[in-house]
mmCIF file of C-alpha atoms in Angstrom:
data_model
loop_
_atom_site.group_PDB
_atom_site.id
_atom_site.type_symbol
_atom_site.label_atom_id
_atom_site.label_comp_id
_atom_site.label_asym_id
_atom_site.label_seq_id
_atom_site.Cartn_x
_atom_site.Cartn_y
_atom_site.Cartn_z
ATOM 1 C CA MET A 1 35.505 57.139 294.021
ATOM 2 C CA GLY A 2 35.351 55.346 297.002
ATOM 3 C CA ASP A 3 38.200 56.900 299.010
ATOM 4 C CA LYS A 4 37.107 60.750 299.269
ATOM 5 C CA LYS A 5 34.362 62.254 301.355
ATOM 6 C CA PRO A 6 31.222 62.984 300.820
ATOM 7 C CA ASN A 7 31.697 66.236 299.764
ATOM 8 C CA GLN A 8 34.718 65.805 297.444
ATOM 9 C CA ARG A 9 32.837 63.254 295.523
ATOM 10 C CA VAL A 10 30.184 66.148 294.262
ATOM 11 C CA ALA A 11 33.394 68.686 293.970
ATOM 12 C CA SER A 12 35.510 66.240 291.735
ATOM 13 C CA LEU A 13 32.001 66.213 289.038
ATOM 14 C CA ASP A 14 33.102 68.272 285.649
ATOM 15 C CA ASN A 15 28.988 68.763 285.689
ATOM 16 C CA PRO A 16 27.666 68.155 289.506
ATOM 17 C CA ARG A 17 24.155 67.516 287.593
ATOM 18 C CA ASN A 18 24.733 64.643 286.424
ATOM 19 C CA ILE A 19 24.210 62.376 289.506
ATOM 20 C CA GLY A 20 22.814 64.738 291.596
ATOM 21 C CA GLU A 21 18.736 65.180 291.544
ATOM 22 C CA ALA A 22 16.675 68.202 291.742
ATOM 23 C CA LEU A 23 14.813 69.407 295.289
ATOM 24 C CA LYS A 24 11.715 70.839 294.771
ATOM 25 C CA GLY A 25 9.151 72.391 297.211
ATOM 26 C CA ALA A 26 9.906 76.824 298.509
ATOM 27 C CA LYS A 27 12.072 75.229 300.891
ATOM 28 C CA LEU A 28 14.199 73.278 298.978
ATOM 29 C CA GLY A 29 13.563 74.497 294.952
ATOM 30 C CA GLU A 30 17.138 76.329 294.662
ATOM 31 C CA PHE A 31 19.279 72.929 296.114
ATOM 32 C CA TRP A 32 20.315 69.532 294.752
ATOM 33 C CA GLU A 33 20.858 66.805 296.565
ATOM 34 C CA TYR A 34 23.273 63.913 296.151
ATOM 35 C CA ARG A 35 22.900 60.190 298.085
ATOM 36 C CA VAL A 36 25.937 58.360 299.612
ATOM 37 C CA GLY A 37 24.943 55.267 301.142
ATOM 38 C CA ASP A 38 23.459 56.989 304.590
ATOM 39 C CA TYR A 39 23.855 60.364 303.607
ATOM 40 C CA ARG A 40 22.512 63.101 301.920
ATOM 41 C CA ILE A 41 24.784 66.352 300.506
ATOM 42 C CA ILE A 42 22.265 69.299 300.008
ATOM 43 C CA ALA A 43 24.158 71.706 297.273
ATOM 44 C CA SER A 44 23.624 74.584 296.128
ATOM 45 C CA ILE A 45 25.549 75.129 292.596
ATOM 46 C CA GLU A 46 26.374 78.333 291.148
ATOM 47 C CA ASP A 47 27.516 77.982 286.965
ATOM 48 C CA GLY A 48 28.953 81.120 286.209
ATOM 49 C CA ALA A 49 31.537 80.893 289.874
ATOM 50 C CA LEU A 50 32.299 77.383 288.606
ATOM 51 C CA ARG A 51 31.377 76.536 292.716
ATOM 52 C CA ILE A 52 29.078 74.424 294.537
ATOM 53 C CA LEU A 53 28.387 75.413 297.974
ATOM 54 C CA VAL A 54 27.648 72.680 300.158
ATOM 55 C CA VAL A 55 25.258 73.485 302.603
ATOM 56 C CA LYS A 56 24.371 70.555 304.271
ATOM 57 C CA ILE A 57 25.889 66.542 305.237
ATOM 58 C CA GLY A 58 24.142 64.385 307.479
ATOM 59 C CA ASN A 59 22.192 61.652 307.602
ATOM 60 C CA ARG A 60 19.191 60.866 305.413
ATOM 61 C CA ARG A 61 16.666 60.925 308.443
ATOM 62 C CA GLU A 62 18.007 63.973 309.609
ATOM 63 C CA VAL A 63 19.866 65.884 306.521
ATOM 64 C CA TYR A 64 15.744 67.688 305.203
ATOM 65 C CA ARG A 65 14.828 69.013 309.180
#
């Protein structure tokens, strides 16, 4: 998986919850976080449509702002 872009890594998974972490709190509670080096992928998983919506990709210092 080393040559794939971060969002392609998440999109290619059979079950994206296996490596992600559910976020908590009022603003982020519906999203999942994926760590790729210094970057974080914030995603929304829609099971019924078999779709992953990547909401934001950014450096871990800035992605939660």
